[in-house]
Amino acid sequence: MFLPDHRISILPSALLLLLNAALTAAQTRKTLPVNFVVSETPPIAPFYTLPTADQLAVSIALCTGSVDGPIPRFFLTNSSTTASPGPDGGDDVFEITLDRGHGSYTGPFQSGGVLAVTDVPPQMTFEIGVSDGSTIHESTSSSAIFGDTTASQALLFSPAFSRLDNPQPQYPNYTLPRAIPSIPAAPSDPKNYTLIVSPTSNGLTSMQQTACALSTQKSTGIVANESFWLRDASGWRTEWLMTGLTPKTNYTAYVILDAYKVTLPIFFTTKSSTFSCSLVSKLPYCPSISYAVPLPPPPAPAATYDNTNLPKAISDPLISALTNFTTTLTTFACGRDLYSPLVTCADCQQAYRTWLCAVSFSRCADPDTAPPLAALLPSQSPNARNAAFPSGNAFTQLLPCLETCTATDRACPSFLGFRCPVPRFNANVSYGVGYVDSGQEGEKGGGSMGMWDDAFGNVWCNSGL
Ligand SMILES: *[C@@H]1O[C@H](CO)[C@@H](O)[C@H](O)[C@H]1NC(C)=O
Ligand SMILES: *[C@@H]1O[C@H](CO)[C@@H](O)[C@H](O)[C@H]1NC(C)=O
Ligand SMILES: *[C@@H]1O[C@H](CO)[C@@H](O)[C@H](O)[C@H]1NC(C)=O
Ligand SMILES: *[C@@H]1O[C@H](CO)[C@@H](O)[C@H](O)[C@H]1NC(C)=O
Ligand SMILES: *[C@@H]1O[C@H](CO)[C@@H](O)[C@H](O)[C@H]1NC(C)=O
Ligand SMILES: *[C@@H]1O[C@H](CO)[C@@H](O)[C@H](O)[C@H]1NC(C)=O
Ligand SMILES: *[C@@H]1O[C@H](CO)[C@@H](O)[C@H](O)[C@H]1NC(C)=O
C-alpha cells in the first residue's frame, strides 16, 4: 500500500478497491473522488490529484486543534504543467485560506489539478471535500434560535428550511387563516440538522468551528423530543427539547447540517433551581410561542405543554378572541379597499395574533439570570394578567415589548380601535418600553438595546416572536 493510513469515509468497499487500483497506477498520489469527503489522518500525504471537471468546489475542514493554534496550508493548481503547487507560486496556483478551520476554492479544472498540503502540525486531521455542485464544507451565517429554558430544560430551533408559499388572499374571496390555522404536513425531505449543546466553560468556541471538530464533543443533556414545527413564515424548523441540563449554567449551541455545514454558535443560560414555570410550545394558534409560562409541571409523562395538554381554560378564550377579531376585521372590504398603502388585513390579523399570544401567555423570567435592565415585573400572581392561569406561586414576568403592540396598531385599520399605551404616560406598567425602539420618538431600532434579544440568550422583553 502506498498510503497505509488513508481512509475514505463514505465509499463502499468495491469502489475503494477500484480506487486503490487507480492509486497504484497513479503512483503515490491519491485521486480525490468527486462528491465525496475524504478524511485524512497522520501521516498526511503531501499531494492529491484532482480529477478533470468543468468546475469543482474543493473544501477543507480541520478536525483538530484550536482556532488560534498552528494550521496547515493548502495550495492547489488547475494547471497540467504544475506538478507540486506550493507557496512559491507558479502558473495557476491558488492558496486555500482557512477561517476558523474552513476553506474552499471553486473553479474550472479542465485538465485536472493537484492539491498540496504543507506545514501540517503533528496530530492534525482534516477532511477534504470535492464537489461538482455546491461547496461541501461550510460555516453558514445562520444559527439556531433560542426558545427558552427552565432550570434543566431548553427549547431550541434549527434555522428554517422549506419556506411555505403563502399567497396573499385576493378579493372577492378574501379568506384569512382561521383562529386555529390548518397546518400543512411536515416536509417529506426535511433537512438533517444535528444539535450540539455544551457548557460554555468547555470552550467549544475556541475549537476549529467545523462539523468534524465540534462533533468530537459529546453533546450535553438529553434530546427529549425532536420534531418539525412551523414557527413563523420563514418555514419549517427542527424543534429540540433538551432535558438533563444543570441550573444556572451557560451553554453554547451549534447546529450541524448534513454532517459538514456548521451554524454560528448561540449561547443561553438555564434558570435557577427555584424557577417554577413550565415551557409551552407547538400551539397551532400561537405558533411562535416557545417559552416558560406560569403553569405547574404538566402531567407525566409530558415534560412541557403543547396543544395536547394545555388547559382549555387558557386556549379557549384566546381562540374565541382571535375568531371574533377576524370576524370584525373582515367587515372591512379587505383586498378591495385599502386602509393603508403598506399593510393588508392579513398583516393585521398576523400582528394581532402575535400580540394576543404574547399578552395572553405571560413569559416567566428568572431575576437571577435575566440580563440587567430586562423588563421584569416582580412577584406577580399568575392570575393577575390572565384569569385562566391558575393562581398560586408568585413569579417574575418578562413584560411584552411595546413594539409588539405598536406593530398591531400600525398594521390594523383604525375602525377596530386597537390602541397601545403611550410611553410618556404609563406604558411601562404593562410593557417593556424603550428596548427595541426609543421610548419617546418611537425611532425604529433606536431603543436602549435596539433589539429584544441577542445571541447570548439575553431577552429584554417578550416580543411574542
Ligand atoms: C484555471 O483556473 C483559472 C482561474 O479560475 C482559469 O482562468 C483557467 O481557465 C483554469 N485553467 C484550466 C485548464 O482549467
Ligand atoms: C377561497 O379561498 C380559499 C382559500 O384561499 C379556498 O379554500 C376556497 O376554495 C376559495 N373559495 C372560492 C369560492 O373560490
Ligand atoms: C414529541 O412531540 C410530538 C409533538 O408534540 C409528539 O407527538 C411526540 O409524541 C413527542 N415524542 C416524544 C418521544 O415525546
Ligand atoms: C454566562 O456568561 C456571561 C457572559 O459570557 C456571564 O456574564 C455570566 O455571568 C455567565 N452566567 C453564568 C450563570 O455562568
Ligand atoms: C444526519 O446527519 C448525521 C451526521 O450529522 C448522520 O449521523 C445521520 O445519519 C444523518 N441522518 C439522516 C437521516 O440522514
Ligand atoms: C366572541 O364573540 C362571542 C359572540 O359575540 C361572545 O360570546 C364571546 O364572548 C366573544 N369572545 C371574546 C373572547 O370576547
Ligand atoms: C415608568 O416610567 C416612569 C417615568 O416615565 C417612572 O417614574 C416609573 O418608575 C416607571 N415604572 C416602572 C414600573 O418602571
mmCIF file of C-alpha atoms in Angstrom, residues 69-232:
data_model
loop_
_atom_site.group_PDB
_atom_site.id
_atom_site.type_symbol
_atom_site.label_atom_id
_atom_site.label_comp_id
_atom_site.label_asym_id
_atom_site.label_seq_id
_atom_site.Cartn_x
_atom_site.Cartn_y
_atom_site.Cartn_z
ATOM 1 C CA GLY A 69 -3.249 27.145 17.036
ATOM 2 C CA PRO A 70 -0.896 26.206 14.176
ATOM 3 C CA ILE A 71 -2.679 25.161 10.981
ATOM 4 C CA PRO A 72 -1.546 23.564 7.711
ATOM 5 C CA ARG A 73 -1.508 25.462 4.400
ATOM 6 C CA PHE A 74 -3.301 24.202 1.302
ATOM 7 C CA PHE A 75 -2.346 25.060 -2.269
ATOM 8 C CA LEU A 76 -3.945 23.885 -5.444
ATOM 9 C CA THR A 77 -3.433 24.260 -9.151
ATOM 10 C CA ASN A 78 -5.588 23.526 -12.176
ATOM 11 C CA SER A 79 -2.575 23.617 -14.494
ATOM 12 C CA SER A 80 -1.291 20.421 -16.049
ATOM 13 C CA THR A 81 2.255 21.806 -16.001
ATOM 14 C CA THR A 82 2.499 22.463 -12.240
ATOM 15 C CA ALA A 83 3.148 19.177 -10.507
ATOM 16 C CA SER A 84 3.837 20.498 -6.997
ATOM 17 C CA PRO A 85 1.899 23.661 -6.166
ATOM 18 C CA GLY A 86 3.177 25.491 -3.119
ATOM 19 C CA PRO A 87 3.913 28.860 -1.507
ATOM 20 C CA ASP A 88 6.379 29.807 -4.253
ATOM 21 C CA GLY A 89 3.540 30.361 -6.688
ATOM 22 C CA GLY A 90 3.589 29.229 -10.287
ATOM 23 C CA ASP A 91 1.051 29.093 -13.075
ATOM 24 C CA ASP A 92 -2.492 28.976 -11.754
ATOM 25 C CA VAL A 93 -1.532 28.170 -8.163
ATOM 26 C CA PHE A 94 -4.094 29.222 -5.578
ATOM 27 C CA GLU A 95 -3.912 29.068 -1.783
ATOM 28 C CA ILE A 96 -6.997 27.939 0.118
ATOM 29 C CA THR A 97 -7.000 30.217 3.123
ATOM 30 C CA LEU A 98 -8.638 28.860 6.252
ATOM 31 C CA ASP A 99 -11.011 30.732 8.527
ATOM 32 C CA ARG A 100 -11.826 29.041 11.839
ATOM 33 C CA GLY A 101 -10.991 25.685 10.258
ATOM 34 C CA HIS A 102 -12.837 26.073 6.947
ATOM 35 C CA GLY A 103 -11.540 26.943 3.483
ATOM 36 C CA SER A 104 -12.671 26.354 -0.068
ATOM 37 C CA TYR A 105 -11.864 27.012 -3.707
ATOM 38 C CA THR A 106 -14.215 26.793 -6.682
ATOM 39 C CA GLY A 107 -13.022 26.917 -10.288
ATOM 40 C CA PRO A 108 -12.532 25.064 -13.561
ATOM 41 C CA PHE A 109 -10.254 22.033 -13.721
ATOM 42 C CA GLN A 110 -10.221 21.443 -17.468
ATOM 43 C CA SER A 111 -7.073 19.336 -17.275
ATOM 44 C CA GLY A 112 -7.401 18.125 -13.687
ATOM 45 C CA GLY A 113 -5.235 19.541 -10.928
ATOM 46 C CA VAL A 114 -3.176 18.989 -7.820
ATOM 47 C CA LEU A 115 -3.912 19.791 -4.175
ATOM 48 C CA ALA A 116 -0.893 20.179 -1.896
ATOM 49 C CA VAL A 117 -0.724 20.427 1.881
ATOM 50 C CA THR A 118 2.290 21.800 3.770
ATOM 51 C CA ASP A 119 3.213 22.832 7.325
ATOM 52 C CA VAL A 120 0.990 20.148 8.817
ATOM 53 C CA PRO A 121 1.122 20.318 12.643
ATOM 54 C CA PRO A 122 1.565 16.918 14.332
ATOM 55 C CA GLN A 123 -1.689 15.051 15.052
ATOM 56 C CA MET A 124 -3.626 17.290 12.662
ATOM 57 C CA THR A 125 -6.557 15.577 10.994
ATOM 58 C CA PHE A 126 -8.748 17.155 8.340
ATOM 59 C CA GLU A 127 -11.388 16.468 5.733
ATOM 60 C CA ILE A 128 -11.189 17.268 2.026
ATOM 61 C CA GLY A 129 -14.468 17.547 0.142
ATOM 62 C CA VAL A 130 -14.618 17.698 -3.653
ATOM 63 C CA SER A 131 -17.929 18.507 -5.298
ATOM 64 C CA ASP A 132 -19.082 19.299 -8.826
ATOM 65 C CA GLY A 133 -22.031 21.127 -7.238
ATOM 66 C CA SER A 134 -22.032 23.396 -4.195
ATOM 67 C CA THR A 135 -19.256 23.525 -1.603
ATOM 68 C CA ILE A 136 -19.467 20.616 0.850
ATOM 69 C CA HIS A 137 -17.889 22.133 3.982
ATOM 70 C CA GLU A 138 -19.174 25.481 5.094
ATOM 71 C CA SER A 139 -19.637 27.782 8.040
ATOM 72 C CA THR A 140 -23.109 29.206 7.483
ATOM 73 C CA SER A 141 -24.164 32.632 8.708
ATOM 74 C CA SER A 142 -27.392 31.259 10.178
ATOM 75 C CA SER A 143 -27.709 29.998 13.727
ATOM 76 C CA ALA A 144 -30.044 28.128 15.999
ATOM 77 C CA ILE A 145 -32.954 30.024 17.578
ATOM 78 C CA PHE A 146 -33.269 30.036 21.344
ATOM 79 C CA GLY A 147 -36.773 29.499 22.716
ATOM 80 C CA ASP A 148 -36.360 29.485 26.486
ATOM 81 C CA THR A 149 -35.074 27.467 29.425
ATOM 82 C CA THR A 150 -36.170 26.201 32.796
ATOM 83 C CA ALA A 151 -33.649 25.034 35.403
ATOM 84 C CA SER A 152 -32.948 21.819 33.490
ATOM 85 C CA GLN A 153 -34.673 22.129 30.080
ATOM 86 C CA ALA A 154 -34.184 24.163 26.922
ATOM 87 C CA LEU A 155 -36.228 24.690 23.737
ATOM 88 C CA LEU A 156 -34.113 25.299 20.638
ATOM 89 C CA PHE A 157 -34.878 25.550 16.907
ATOM 90 C CA SER A 158 -32.804 24.942 13.797
ATOM 91 C CA PRO A 159 -32.538 27.514 11.005
ATOM 92 C CA ALA A 160 -35.629 27.466 8.769
ATOM 93 C CA PHE A 161 -35.995 25.320 5.666
ATOM 94 C CA SER A 162 -38.831 24.611 3.171
ATOM 95 C CA ARG A 163 -40.327 28.085 3.269
ATOM 96 C CA LEU A 164 -44.070 27.993 2.665
ATOM 97 C CA ASP A 165 -45.506 29.778 -0.309
ATOM 98 C CA ASN A 166 -48.399 31.636 1.303
ATOM 99 C CA PRO A 167 -50.042 33.836 -1.310
ATOM 100 C CA GLN A 168 -51.917 36.912 -0.094
ATOM 101 C CA PRO A 169 -55.688 36.315 -0.147
ATOM 102 C CA GLN A 170 -57.435 38.109 -3.030
ATOM 103 C CA TYR A 171 -60.763 39.939 -3.273
ATOM 104 C CA PRO A 172 -63.564 38.796 -3.714
ATOM 105 C CA ASN A 173 -62.530 35.564 -1.977
ATOM 106 C CA TYR A 174 -60.528 37.255 0.791
ATOM 107 C CA THR A 175 -60.102 34.352 3.206
ATOM 108 C CA LEU A 176 -57.925 34.860 6.300
ATOM 109 C CA PRO A 177 -56.408 31.926 8.218
ATOM 110 C CA ARG A 178 -58.791 30.585 10.843
ATOM 111 C CA ALA A 179 -58.033 31.177 14.528
ATOM 112 C CA ILE A 180 -56.657 27.635 14.580
ATOM 113 C CA PRO A 181 -54.995 27.527 11.175
ATOM 114 C CA SER A 182 -54.652 24.241 9.377
ATOM 115 C CA ILE A 183 -51.013 23.208 9.467
ATOM 116 C CA PRO A 184 -49.656 21.610 6.302
ATOM 117 C CA ALA A 185 -47.908 18.251 6.551
ATOM 118 C CA ALA A 186 -44.246 18.438 7.536
ATOM 119 C CA PRO A 187 -41.907 18.287 4.533
ATOM 120 C CA SER A 188 -41.128 14.763 3.372
ATOM 121 C CA ASP A 189 -37.484 15.645 2.707
ATOM 122 C CA PRO A 190 -36.567 17.647 5.812
ATOM 123 C CA LYS A 191 -33.061 18.945 6.295
ATOM 124 C CA ASN A 192 -30.885 16.836 8.543
ATOM 125 C CA TYR A 193 -29.894 19.116 11.419
ATOM 126 C CA THR A 194 -27.981 17.835 14.426
ATOM 127 C CA LEU A 195 -27.811 19.854 17.641
ATOM 128 C CA ILE A 196 -24.672 20.139 19.781
ATOM 129 C CA VAL A 197 -25.088 21.668 23.238
ATOM 130 C CA SER A 198 -22.153 22.031 25.611
ATOM 131 C CA PRO A 199 -21.453 24.099 28.734
ATOM 132 C CA THR A 200 -19.799 27.326 27.582
ATOM 133 C CA SER A 201 -16.982 26.551 30.044
ATOM 134 C CA ASN A 202 -15.963 23.623 27.783
ATOM 135 C CA GLY A 203 -14.684 26.214 25.316
ATOM 136 C CA LEU A 204 -16.203 24.936 22.079
ATOM 137 C CA THR A 205 -15.846 28.400 20.541
ATOM 138 C CA SER A 206 -12.045 28.111 20.660
ATOM 139 C CA MET A 207 -12.052 24.813 18.751
ATOM 140 C CA GLN A 208 -11.985 24.738 14.955
ATOM 141 C CA GLN A 209 -15.544 25.750 14.027
ATOM 142 C CA THR A 210 -16.089 22.734 11.801
ATOM 143 C CA ALA A 211 -18.555 19.870 11.989
ATOM 144 C CA CYS A 212 -15.823 17.233 12.311
ATOM 145 C CA ALA A 213 -14.150 19.115 15.199
ATOM 146 C CA LEU A 214 -17.338 20.020 17.086
ATOM 147 C CA SER A 215 -18.822 16.541 16.620
ATOM 148 C CA THR A 216 -15.974 15.089 18.676
ATOM 149 C CA GLN A 217 -17.593 16.841 21.676
ATOM 150 C CA LYS A 218 -20.302 14.792 23.238
ATOM 151 C CA SER A 219 -23.442 16.903 23.399
ATOM 152 C CA THR A 220 -24.597 17.655 26.948
ATOM 153 C CA GLY A 221 -28.097 16.783 28.145
ATOM 154 C CA ILE A 222 -30.764 14.649 26.531
ATOM 155 C CA VAL A 223 -32.759 15.405 23.386
ATOM 156 C CA ALA A 224 -36.156 14.522 24.900
ATOM 157 C CA ASN A 225 -38.098 15.430 21.769
ATOM 158 C CA GLU A 226 -37.129 16.330 18.229
ATOM 159 C CA SER A 227 -39.895 17.351 15.840
ATOM 160 C CA PHE A 228 -40.646 19.746 12.988
ATOM 161 C CA TRP A 229 -42.503 22.939 13.684
ATOM 162 C CA LEU A 230 -43.759 25.794 11.515
ATOM 163 C CA ARG A 231 -42.805 28.543 13.919
ATOM 164 C CA ASP A 232 -43.008 31.510 11.563
#
